[in-house]
């Protein structure tokens, strides 16, 4: 068999084969890049593109890059949240996880696995045609073909999710947020779908990273949640996305955003939905909350609290006179 006694001539590539491989690779790269670019631009209207162009024209190239506030070094920066202008409000929040990366990873895995499987299938069919069948390779092709079919199905499903369901966008009136204040939020859902339910939540999650033996573990717990709005049983058309304006309020005593080596506090706006013919989805949009008046008062009273906890040591008065 070829596996025990391979023929070196069967593995030689001529100029024509190399040119064919380069041409196919270029088609794959161009087609995949164009597909991902198209998916990322789904739902981007002309008004949105115009707002981005206006912001780009107003950028002062000579201005300094925004720096982290020296008073709050452990608070995340808001540069990544305020660099995208909105149509209705000041800023459009970026999603926690971009769908383009999921589609890119699915595309690379699916096309790579399918290409390798196709080459092995051609090799196995050729061996049978030459009456020198490769039975071991033929047997191994069964799970390889099954994984290739599954990866192609997941790839097509991801394309349907990113294009058919449509993107979710959130715009906010101000950033960063301050406890005790109220802000405006615009939620927009695009696509060509029938929505069973759509909810907007404001949540705060605490995350802790610690070492247990030789393992490093990370645990997350939701410490605050507030349902802002709920909608149900409506249809979205491609030319008319669903859009609503809501008000959110950060509690006056809420903990601000925080990030350190082992602990962090994250605030997010969550959009949870159920769509006919699609699995339930949850899309998050991070926000940054700065310390409010309650936190400032606690920070100002911290030295007083520390001095109150110090033990009181009384010094006896000096004794005059001679000792006996």
XYZ file of N, CA and C in Angstrom, residues 26-168:
429
model
N -5.949 32.424 -3.204
C -6.318 33.840 -3.345
C -7.829 34.013 -3.398
N -8.530 33.098 -4.081
C -9.989 33.175 -4.124
C -10.589 32.987 -2.738
N -10.017 32.048 -1.966
C -10.524 31.804 -0.618
C -10.315 33.024 0.278
N -9.132 33.636 0.217
C -8.841 34.794 1.063
C -9.717 35.980 0.681
N -9.818 36.247 -0.626
C -10.630 37.391 -1.072
C -12.104 37.164 -0.755
N -12.598 35.946 -1.032
C -14.006 35.666 -0.759
C -14.335 35.695 0.721
N -13.455 35.096 1.553
C -13.706 35.119 2.998
C -13.646 36.519 3.571
N -12.664 37.306 3.142
C -12.583 38.684 3.621
C -13.780 39.511 3.212
N -14.226 39.333 1.962
C -15.413 40.060 1.512
C -16.661 39.661 2.263
N -16.787 38.366 2.570
C -17.953 37.902 3.323
C -17.972 38.490 4.720
N -16.848 38.452 5.408
C -16.796 38.991 6.766
C -17.035 40.497 6.762
N -16.474 41.210 5.791
C -16.695 42.648 5.685
C -18.167 42.972 5.453
N -18.837 42.153 4.628
C -20.257 42.371 4.363
C -21.085 42.149 5.613
N -20.749 41.090 6.370
C -21.495 40.803 7.599
C -21.311 41.919 8.618
N -20.108 42.439 8.731
C -19.856 43.510 9.698
C -20.591 44.795 9.336
N -20.859 45.009 8.054
C -21.527 46.231 7.622
C -23.034 46.079 7.509
N -23.567 44.888 7.855
C -25.012 44.700 7.825
C -25.661 45.596 8.876
N -26.669 46.321 8.487
C -27.355 47.205 9.412
C -26.713 48.571 9.575
N -25.609 48.849 8.881
C -24.981 50.162 8.957
C -25.640 51.083 7.949
N -26.407 52.017 8.422
C -27.159 52.891 7.542
C -26.306 54.045 7.051
N -26.878 54.798 6.109
C -26.172 55.965 5.593
C -26.010 57.031 6.668
N -27.016 57.153 7.561
C -26.892 58.127 8.647
C -25.746 57.758 9.570
N -25.592 56.449 9.833
C -24.501 55.989 10.690
C -23.152 56.286 10.050
N -23.005 55.994 8.777
C -21.756 56.278 8.083
C -21.467 57.780 8.062
N -22.521 58.588 7.915
C -22.318 60.032 7.929
C -21.863 60.538 9.282
N -22.414 59.963 10.363
C -21.979 60.365 11.699
C -20.523 60.005 11.937
N -20.109 58.831 11.473
C -18.708 58.443 11.626
C -17.796 59.348 10.815
N -18.241 59.741 9.622
C -17.423 60.635 8.796
C -17.293 62.010 9.440
N -18.368 62.511 10.042
C -18.304 63.816 10.707
C -17.359 63.772 11.900
N -17.390 62.676 12.669
C -16.483 62.585 13.801
C -15.037 62.494 13.340
N -14.782 61.759 12.259
C -13.418 61.660 11.750
C -12.912 63.017 11.272
N -13.794 63.830 10.703
C -13.371 65.146 10.232
C -13.081 66.105 11.377
N -13.725 65.851 12.543
C -13.540 66.762 13.683
C -12.372 66.363 14.575
N -11.704 65.242 14.275
C -10.594 64.797 15.111
C -9.424 65.746 14.970
N -8.889 66.176 16.091
C -7.706 67.030 16.106
C -6.480 66.141 16.229
N -5.736 66.018 15.139
C -4.576 65.143 15.138
C -3.490 65.628 16.080
N -3.481 66.881 16.409
C -2.439 67.409 17.288
C -2.768 67.310 18.756
N -4.001 66.880 19.066
C -4.374 66.784 20.479
C -3.733 65.562 21.099
N -3.596 65.603 22.418
C -2.980 64.508 23.125
C -3.965 63.353 23.276
N -3.438 62.185 23.367
C -4.259 61.011 23.605
C -4.810 61.066 25.023
N -6.131 60.790 25.188
C -6.693 60.846 26.538
C -5.955 59.914 27.483
N -5.672 60.410 28.661
C -4.955 59.634 29.649
C -5.908 59.146 30.719
N -5.459 58.132 31.431
C -6.235 57.619 32.546
C -6.249 58.647 33.684
N -7.394 58.799 34.303
C -7.537 59.740 35.393
C -6.594 59.357 36.528
N -5.768 60.294 36.942
C -4.810 60.001 37.990
C -5.488 59.752 39.328
N -6.691 60.306 39.535
C -7.389 60.114 40.794
C -8.020 58.722 40.881
N -8.314 58.098 39.745
C -8.951 56.784 39.716
C -8.138 55.846 38.821
N -6.975 55.412 39.267
C -6.132 54.576 38.393
C -6.693 53.185 38.160
N -7.604 52.703 39.014
C -8.139 51.355 38.851
C -9.467 51.334 38.094
N -9.918 52.470 37.598
C -11.162 52.526 36.828
C -10.825 52.360 35.352
N -11.531 51.491 34.617
C -11.235 51.295 33.192
C -11.398 52.584 32.405
N -10.615 52.710 31.350
C -10.685 53.880 30.487
C -11.935 53.810 29.620
N -12.394 54.968 29.185
C -13.598 55.054 28.354
C -13.257 55.361 26.903
N -11.973 55.317 26.536
C -11.594 55.650 25.165
C -12.289 54.749 24.159
N -12.349 53.443 24.459
C -12.968 52.523 23.514
C -14.476 52.618 23.462
N -15.100 53.340 24.395
C -16.556 53.478 24.410
C -17.035 54.784 23.795
N -16.156 55.752 23.648
C -16.563 57.075 23.161
C -15.991 57.415 21.796
N -15.361 56.464 21.125
C -14.775 56.765 19.820
C -15.704 56.460 18.666
N -16.955 56.073 18.958
C -17.923 55.773 17.908
C -19.161 56.627 18.131
N -19.450 57.585 17.250
C -20.606 58.466 17.448
C -21.917 57.751 17.134
N -22.970 58.202 17.785
C -24.288 57.657 17.528
C -25.102 58.539 16.610
N -26.244 58.029 16.181
C -27.147 58.794 15.319
C -28.144 59.586 16.155
N -28.736 58.938 17.162
C -29.722 59.591 18.016
C -29.080 60.232 19.235
N -28.098 59.561 19.838
C -27.444 60.051 21.050
C -25.952 60.217 20.811
N -25.228 60.542 21.868
C -23.821 60.937 21.714
C -22.926 59.795 21.264
N -23.067 58.608 21.878
C -22.123 57.533 21.624
C -22.860 56.237 21.303
N -22.243 55.429 20.445
C -22.712 54.073 20.188
C -21.764 53.117 20.885
N -22.302 52.312 21.800
C -21.478 51.403 22.591
C -21.041 50.199 21.762
N -19.798 49.779 21.922
C -19.335 48.576 21.210
C -19.840 47.326 21.909
N -20.097 46.252 21.179
C -20.519 45.002 21.823
C -19.355 44.357 22.553
N -19.689 43.546 23.566
C -18.650 42.850 24.328
C -17.894 41.863 23.462
N -18.580 41.242 22.496
C -17.952 40.275 21.603
C -18.443 40.541 20.198
N -17.507 40.821 19.307
C -17.868 41.141 17.934
C -18.254 39.881 17.170
N -19.385 39.913 16.408
C -19.763 38.732 15.629
C -18.789 38.442 14.511
N -18.025 39.445 14.072
C -17.069 39.212 12.998
C -15.988 38.219 13.375
N -15.535 38.241 14.645
C -14.500 37.303 15.082
C -15.042 35.888 15.129
N -16.296 35.708 15.574
C -16.885 34.366 15.576
C -17.003 33.830 14.161
N -17.457 34.680 13.251
C -17.580 34.247 11.861
C -16.214 33.968 11.255
N -15.211 34.781 11.593
C -13.860 34.569 11.071
C -13.293 33.230 11.548
N -13.438 32.943 12.838
C -12.919 31.682 13.368
C -13.658 30.489 12.769
N -14.986 30.591 12.648
C -15.759 29.504 12.044
C -15.383 29.296 10.594
N -15.148 30.393 9.869
C -14.780 30.279 8.456
C -13.423 29.611 8.290
N -12.442 30.024 9.083
C -11.103 29.443 8.968
C -11.134 27.945 9.272
N -11.801 27.562 10.363
C -11.844 26.145 10.728
C -12.601 25.326 9.685
N -13.759 25.819 9.251
C -14.576 25.051 8.320
C -13.879 24.875 6.984
N -13.342 25.956 6.428
C -12.707 25.855 5.121
C -11.423 25.048 5.189
N -10.647 25.189 6.250
C -9.401 24.426 6.361
C -9.691 22.931 6.466
N -10.627 22.586 7.356
C -10.942 21.169 7.540
C -11.542 20.580 6.262
N -12.433 21.321 5.615
C -13.060 20.812 4.399
C -12.041 20.655 3.277
N -11.095 21.568 3.172
C -10.073 21.466 2.123
C -9.197 20.233 2.318
N -8.750 20.001 3.569
C -7.922 18.822 3.837
C -8.716 17.545 3.580
N -9.978 17.536 3.995
C -10.809 16.351 3.771
C -11.019 16.105 2.286
N -11.212 17.180 1.512
C -11.413 17.017 0.069
C -10.178 16.418 -0.596
N -8.977 16.860 -0.169
C -7.747 16.299 -0.734
C -7.633 14.815 -0.422
N -7.952 14.426 0.822
C -7.879 13.011 1.192
C -8.939 12.181 0.472
N -10.107 12.758 0.239
C -11.139 12.038 -0.510
C -10.685 11.784 -1.943
N -10.090 12.798 -2.578
C -9.582 12.612 -3.937
C -8.492 11.543 -3.965
N -7.635 11.570 -2.958
C -6.562 10.575 -2.882
C -7.143 9.164 -2.749
N -8.161 9.001 -1.879
C -8.760 7.682 -1.687
C -9.484 7.210 -2.944
N -10.219 8.104 -3.595
C -10.925 7.722 -4.819
C -9.939 7.340 -5.912
N -8.830 8.062 -6.020
C -7.812 7.734 -7.019
C -7.203 6.363 -6.768
N -6.960 6.042 -5.491
C -6.397 4.721 -5.181
C -7.356 3.602 -5.565
N -8.660 3.823 -5.365
C -9.628 2.798 -5.772
C -9.723 2.719 -7.292
N -9.620 3.871 -7.970
C -9.687 3.848 -9.433
C -8.495 3.123 -10.040
N -7.347 3.162 -9.408
C -6.146 2.480 -9.906
C -6.058 1.032 -9.401
N -7.176 0.566 -8.753
C -7.235 -0.799 -8.242
C -6.152 -1.076 -7.199
N -5.753 -0.042 -6.489
C -4.847 -0.182 -5.344
C -5.475 0.568 -4.156
N -6.580 0.017 -3.666
C -7.383 0.775 -2.675
C -6.635 0.972 -1.359
N -6.847 2.155 -0.800
C -6.310 2.499 0.525
C -7.449 2.342 1.541
N -7.583 1.146 2.099
C -8.711 0.866 2.981
C -8.597 1.611 4.312
N -7.387 1.736 4.828
C -7.226 2.469 6.081
C -7.607 3.934 5.906
N -7.158 4.529 4.804
C -7.521 5.924 4.532
C -9.018 6.059 4.303
N -9.612 5.086 3.618
C -11.057 5.131 3.374
C -11.836 5.064 4.677
N -11.363 4.233 5.614
C -12.041 4.142 6.906
C -11.891 5.429 7.713
N -10.717 6.046 7.623
C -10.506 7.292 8.356
C -11.301 8.454 7.772
N -11.721 8.329 6.519
C -12.459 9.427 5.897
C -13.866 9.584 6.472
N -14.418 8.523 7.041
C -15.782 8.617 7.566
C -15.911 9.673 8.670
N -15.081 9.641 9.736
C -15.204 10.725 10.735
C -14.759 12.075 10.192
N -13.775 12.087 9.273
C -13.337 13.365 8.717
C -14.443 14.037 7.920
N -15.160 13.252 7.110
C -16.269 13.815 6.330
C -17.394 14.267 7.248
N -17.643 13.511 8.333
C -18.695 13.910 9.276
C -18.364 15.252 9.931
N -17.107 15.448 10.346
C -16.709 16.731 10.943
C -16.776 17.850 9.908
N -16.413 17.553 8.653
C -16.475 18.578 7.602
C -17.919 19.025 7.365
N -18.851 18.063 7.331
C -20.265 18.417 7.145
C -20.764 19.238 8.328
N -20.368 18.833 9.557
C -20.789 19.589 10.756
C -20.220 21.000 10.736
N -18.942 21.167 10.346
C -18.333 22.499 10.320
C -18.984 23.387 9.256
N -19.326 22.813 8.100
C -20.018 23.601 7.076
C -21.402 24.017 7.560
N -22.072 23.130 8.284
C -23.392 23.477 8.824
C -23.276 24.604 9.842
N -22.274 24.539 10.726
C -22.081 25.603 11.704
C -21.695 26.911 11.031
N -20.918 26.841 9.959
C -20.528 28.049 9.227
C -21.739 28.723 8.598
N -22.600 27.914 7.936
C -23.806 28.479 7.322
C -24.738 29.031 8.401
N -24.836 28.321 9.528
C -25.688 28.804 10.620
C -25.181 30.125 11.179
N -23.851 30.264 11.297
C -23.293 31.518 11.799
C -23.567 32.660 10.838
N -23.503 32.393 9.527
C -23.826 33.421 8.539
C -25.285 33.831 8.662
N -26.174 32.866 8.842
C -27.593 33.180 9.006
C -27.837 34.009 10.256
N -27.136 33.662 11.336
C -27.339 34.408 12.576
C -26.873 35.850 12.423
N -25.697 36.050 11.801
C -25.121 37.393 11.698
C -25.816 38.251 10.657
N -26.406 37.620 9.631
C -27.063 38.393 8.567
C -28.580 38.382 8.710
N -29.164 37.203 9.006
C -30.613 37.120 9.098
C -31.157 37.757 10.354
N -30.559 37.441 11.516
C -31.038 38.015 12.762
C -30.718 39.500 12.845
N -29.589 39.901 12.312
C -29.243 41.310 12.303
C -28.537 41.752 13.566
N -27.805 42.844 13.495
C -27.067 43.326 14.664
C -27.967 44.046 15.656
N -27.479 44.127 16.887
C -28.120 44.890 17.957
C -27.220 46.062 18.306
